[in-house]
Coordinates of N, CA and C in Angstrom, one line a residue:
M103 N 67.8 -96.8 -68.0 CA 67.7 -95.8 -67.1 C 66.3 -96.1 -66.4
D104 N 66.3 -96.2 -65.1 CA 65.1 -96.5 -64.3 C 64.4 -95.2 -63.9
Y105 N 63.2 -95.4 -63.3 CA 62.4 -94.2 -62.9 C 63.1 -93.2 -62.1
L106 N 63.9 -93.7 -61.1 CA 64.5 -92.7 -60.2 C 65.7 -92.0 -61.0
D107 N 66.4 -92.7 -61.8 CA 67.4 -92.0 -62.6 C 66.8 -90.9 -63.5
K108 N 65.5 -91.2 -64.1 CA 64.9 -90.1 -64.9 C 64.4 -89.0 -64.0
L109 N 63.9 -89.3 -62.8 CA 63.6 -88.2 -61.9 C 64.8 -87.3 -61.5
E110 N 65.9 -87.9 -61.3 CA 67.1 -87.3 -60.9 C 67.6 -86.4 -62.1
A111 N 67.6 -87.0 -63.3 CA 68.0 -86.2 -64.5 C 67.2 -85.0 -64.7
E112 N 65.9 -85.2 -64.5 CA 64.9 -84.1 -64.7 C 65.1 -82.9 -63.6
A113 N 65.3 -83.3 -62.4 CA 65.7 -82.4 -61.4 C 66.9 -81.6 -61.7
I114 N 67.9 -82.3 -62.1 CA 69.2 -81.6 -62.4 C 69.0 -80.7 -63.5
H115 N 68.2 -81.0 -64.5 CA 67.9 -80.1 -65.7 C 67.2 -78.9 -65.2
I116 N 66.3 -79.1 -64.3 CA 65.5 -77.9 -63.7 C 66.4 -77.0 -62.9
F117 N 67.3 -77.6 -62.1 CA 68.3 -76.7 -61.5 C 69.1 -75.8 -62.4
R118 N 69.6 -76.5 -63.5 CA 70.4 -75.7 -64.5 C 69.6 -74.7 -65.2
E119 N 68.3 -75.0 -65.6 CA 67.4 -74.0 -66.2 C 67.2 -72.9 -65.3
V120 N 66.8 -73.1 -64.1 CA 66.7 -72.0 -63.1 C 67.9 -71.1 -63.0
A121 N 69.0 -71.7 -62.9 CA 70.3 -70.9 -62.8 C 70.6 -70.2 -64.1
G122 N 70.2 -70.7 -65.2 CA 70.4 -70.0 -66.4 C 69.4 -68.9 -66.8
Q123 N 68.3 -69.0 -66.2 CA 67.1 -68.1 -66.6 C 66.8 -67.0 -65.6
F124 N 67.2 -67.1 -64.3 CA 66.9 -66.1 -63.3 C 68.1 -65.5 -62.7
E125 N 67.9 -64.1 -62.4 CA 69.0 -63.4 -61.9 C 69.5 -63.7 -60.5
R126 N 68.6 -64.0 -59.6 CA 69.0 -64.2 -58.2 C 68.3 -65.4 -57.6
P127 N 68.4 -66.6 -58.1 CA 67.8 -67.8 -57.5 C 68.5 -68.0 -56.2
A128 N 67.8 -68.8 -55.3 CA 68.3 -69.3 -54.0 C 67.7 -70.6 -53.8
L129 N 68.4 -71.4 -52.9 CA 68.0 -72.7 -52.5 C 67.5 -72.7 -51.0
L130 N 66.3 -72.7 -50.7 CA 65.9 -72.8 -49.3 C 66.3 -74.0 -48.7
F131 N 67.0 -73.9 -47.5 CA 67.7 -75.0 -46.8 C 67.3 -75.1 -45.4
S132 N 66.5 -76.0 -45.0 CA 66.1 -76.1 -43.6 C 67.0 -77.1 -42.8
G133 N 67.8 -77.9 -43.5 CA 68.7 -78.9 -42.8 C 67.9 -80.2 -42.7
G134 N 66.6 -80.2 -43.1 CA 65.9 -81.4 -43.1 C 66.3 -82.4 -44.3
K135 N 65.6 -83.5 -44.2 CA 66.0 -84.5 -45.3 C 65.6 -84.1 -46.7
D136 N 64.6 -83.4 -46.9 CA 64.1 -82.8 -48.2 C 65.2 -81.9 -48.8
S137 N 65.6 -81.0 -47.9 CA 66.5 -80.0 -48.4 C 67.9 -80.5 -48.6
I138 N 68.3 -81.6 -47.8 CA 69.5 -82.2 -48.0 C 69.6 -82.9 -49.4
V139 N 68.4 -83.5 -49.8 CA 68.4 -84.1 -51.2 C 68.5 -83.1 -52.2
L140 N 67.9 -81.9 -52.0 CA 68.1 -80.8 -52.9 C 69.5 -80.3 -53.1
V141 N 70.3 -80.3 -52.0 CA 71.7 -79.9 -52.0 C 72.5 -81.0 -52.8
H142 N 72.1 -82.2 -52.5 CA 72.8 -83.3 -53.3 C 72.5 -83.3 -54.7
L143 N 71.4 -82.9 -55.1 CA 71.1 -82.7 -56.7 C 71.8 -81.5 -57.1
A144 N 71.9 -80.4 -56.4 CA 72.7 -79.3 -56.8 C 74.1 -79.6 -57.0
L145 N 74.6 -80.5 -56.1 CA 76.0 -80.8 -56.3 C 76.2 -81.6 -57.6
K146 N 75.3 -82.5 -57.9 CA 75.3 -83.2 -59.2 C 75.2 -82.3 -60.4
A147 N 74.4 -81.2 -60.2 CA 74.2 -80.4 -61.3 C 75.4 -79.4 -61.6
F148 N 76.1 -79.0 -60.6 CA 77.0 -77.9 -60.7 C 78.5 -78.2 -60.4
R149 N 78.7 -79.3 -59.7 CA 80.2 -79.6 -59.4 C 80.8 -80.0 -60.7
P150 N 82.1 -79.6 -60.8 CA 83.0 -79.2 -59.8 C 83.0 -77.8 -59.5
G151 N 82.1 -77.0 -60.2 CA 82.0 -75.6 -59.9 C 81.1 -75.3 -58.6
K152 N 81.0 -74.0 -58.3 CA 80.2 -73.6 -57.2 C 78.7 -73.4 -57.6
F153 N 77.8 -73.5 -56.6 CA 76.4 -73.3 -56.9 C 76.3 -71.9 -57.4
P154 N 75.3 -71.7 -58.4 CA 75.1 -70.3 -58.8 C 74.1 -69.6 -58.0
F155 N 73.9 -70.0 -56.8 CA 73.0 -69.5 -55.9 C 73.4 -69.8 -54.5
P156 N 72.9 -69.0 -53.5 CA 73.2 -69.2 -52.1 C 72.2 -70.2 -51.5
L157 N 72.6 -70.8 -50.4 CA 71.6 -71.6 -49.6 C 71.0 -70.6 -48.6
V158 N 69.7 -70.6 -48.4 CA 69.0 -69.7 -47.6 C 68.3 -70.5 -46.5
H159 N 68.5 -70.2 -45.3 CA 67.9 -70.7 -44.1 C 67.0 -69.7 -43.4
I160 N 65.7 -69.9 -43.2 CA 64.9 -69.1 -42.5 C 64.7 -69.8 -41.1
D161 N 65.4 -69.2 -40.1 CA 65.4 -69.8 -38.7 C 64.2 -69.4 -37.9
S162 N 63.4 -70.4 -37.7 CA 62.1 -70.2 -37.0 C 62.3 -69.9 -35.4
G163 N 63.6 -70.4 -35.0 CA 63.8 -70.2 -33.6 C 63.4 -71.5 -32.8
H164 N 62.9 -72.5 -33.6 CA 62.5 -73.7 -32.9 C 63.3 -75.0 -33.5
N165 N 64.5 -74.7 -33.8 CA 65.4 -75.8 -34.3 C 66.2 -76.4 -33.1
F166 N 66.5 -77.7 -33.3 CA 67.5 -78.3 -32.4 C 68.9 -77.7 -32.8
E167 N 69.8 -77.5 -31.7 CA 71.1 -77.0 -32.0 C 71.9 -77.9 -33.0
E168 N 71.6 -79.2 -33.0 CA 72.4 -80.2 -33.8 C 72.0 -79.9 -35.3
V169 N 70.8 -79.5 -35.5 CA 70.4 -79.1 -36.9 C 71.1 -77.9 -37.4
L170 N 71.2 -76.9 -36.6 CA 71.9 -75.7 -37.0 C 73.4 -75.9 -37.1
D171 N 73.9 -76.8 -36.3 CA 75.4 -77.1 -36.5 C 75.5 -77.9 -37.8
F172 N 74.6 -78.8 -38.0 CA 74.7 -79.5 -39.4 C 74.6 -78.6 -40.6
R173 N 73.7 -77.7 -40.5 CA 73.5 -76.7 -41.6 C 74.8 -75.9 -41.8
D174 N 75.4 -75.4 -40.7 CA 76.6 -74.6 -40.8 C 77.8 -75.4 -41.3
N175 N 77.9 -76.6 -40.8 CA 79.1 -77.5 -41.2 C 78.9 -77.9 -42.6
L176 N 77.7 -78.2 -43.1 CA 77.5 -78.6 -44.5 C 77.9 -77.4 -45.4
A177 N 77.4 -76.3 -45.2 CA 77.7 -75.2 -46.0 C 79.2 -74.9 -46.0
K178 N 79.8 -75.0 -44.9 CA 81.2 -74.7 -44.8 C 82.1 -75.8 -45.5
K179 N 81.7 -77.0 -45.3 CA 82.3 -78.2 -46.0 C 82.2 -78.1 -47.5
L180 N 81.1 -77.7 -48.0 CA 80.8 -77.6 -49.5 C 81.5 -76.2 -50.0
G181 N 81.7 -75.3 -49.2 CA 82.3 -74.0 -49.6 C 81.2 -73.1 -50.3
E182 N 80.0 -73.3 -49.8 CA 78.9 -72.6 -50.5 C 78.4 -71.4 -49.4
K183 N 77.8 -70.5 -50.1 CA 77.3 -69.2 -49.3 C 76.1 -69.7 -48.6
L184 N 76.0 -69.3 -47.3 CA 74.8 -69.6 -46.5 C 74.2 -68.3 -46.1
I185 N 73.0 -68.0 -46.3 CA 72.3 -66.8 -45.7 C 71.3 -67.3 -44.7
V186 N 71.4 -66.7 -43.5 CA 70.5 -67.1 -42.5 C 69.7 -65.9 -42.0
R187 N 68.4 -66.0 -41.9 CA 67.5 -64.9 -41.5 C 66.7 -65.5 -40.3
Q188 N 66.4 -64.6 -39.4 CA 65.6 -65.0 -38.2 C 64.2 -64.5 -38.4
V189 N 63.1 -65.4 -38.1 CA 61.8 -65.0 -38.2 C 61.5 -63.8 -37.1
L190 N 62.0 -64.0 -35.9 CA 61.8 -63.0 -34.9 C 62.3 -61.6 -35.3
D191 N 63.5 -61.6 -36.1 CA 63.9 -60.3 -36.5 C 62.9 -59.7 -37.5
A192 N 62.3 -60.5 -38.4 CA 61.4 -60.0 -39.3 C 60.2 -59.5 -38.6
I193 N 59.7 -60.2 -37.6 CA 58.5 -59.7 -36.9 C 58.8 -58.4 -36.1
K194 N 60.0 -58.3 -35.5 CA 60.4 -57.1 -34.9 C 60.4 -55.9 -35.9
R195 N 61.0 -56.1 -37.0 CA 61.0 -55.0 -38.0 C 59.6 -54.6 -38.5
H196 N 58.8 -55.6 -38.6 CA 57.4 -55.3 -39.1 C 56.7 -54.5 -38.0
N197 N 56.8 -54.9 -36.7 CA 56.2 -54.2 -35.7 C 56.8 -52.7 -35.5
L198 N 58.0 -52.5 -35.7 CA 58.6 -51.2 -35.8 C 58.0 -50.4 -36.8
Q199 N 57.9 -50.9 -38.0 CA 57.4 -50.2 -39.1 C 55.9 -49.8 -38.8
D200 N 55.1 -50.8 -38.2 CA 53.7 -50.4 -37.9 C 53.7 -49.4 -36.8
A201 N 54.6 -49.4 -35.9 CA 54.6 -48.3 -34.8 C 54.9 -46.9 -35.4
K202 N 55.8 -46.9 -36.4 CA 56.2 -45.7 -37.0 C 55.1 -45.1 -37.9
G203 N 54.4 -46.1 -38.4 CA 53.2 -45.6 -39.4 C 52.0 -45.1 -38.7
K204 N 51.9 -45.4 -37.4 CA 50.7 -45.0 -36.7 C 50.7 -43.7 -36.1

């Protein structure tokens, strides 16, 4: 087993430990190369079953349309739950709460 195989095995072990020990884990997914690697590791850890957590994307509003399409298509292809939240929506909610509190 080479160094990369050991790292992969450790990452898969961590995924399984988190899934077994926490009630509501989630995998943050930006659609970038780092999060694509995490999805690939999750596939190795849990297939042929489903992920025991959703993919979560926090949309900054500054993404290329192709990235958002890739994100949606990947989640659909894998049959995994995707939760998308907008930064601007959170800012609006925060501003409304501040306005009501004053």
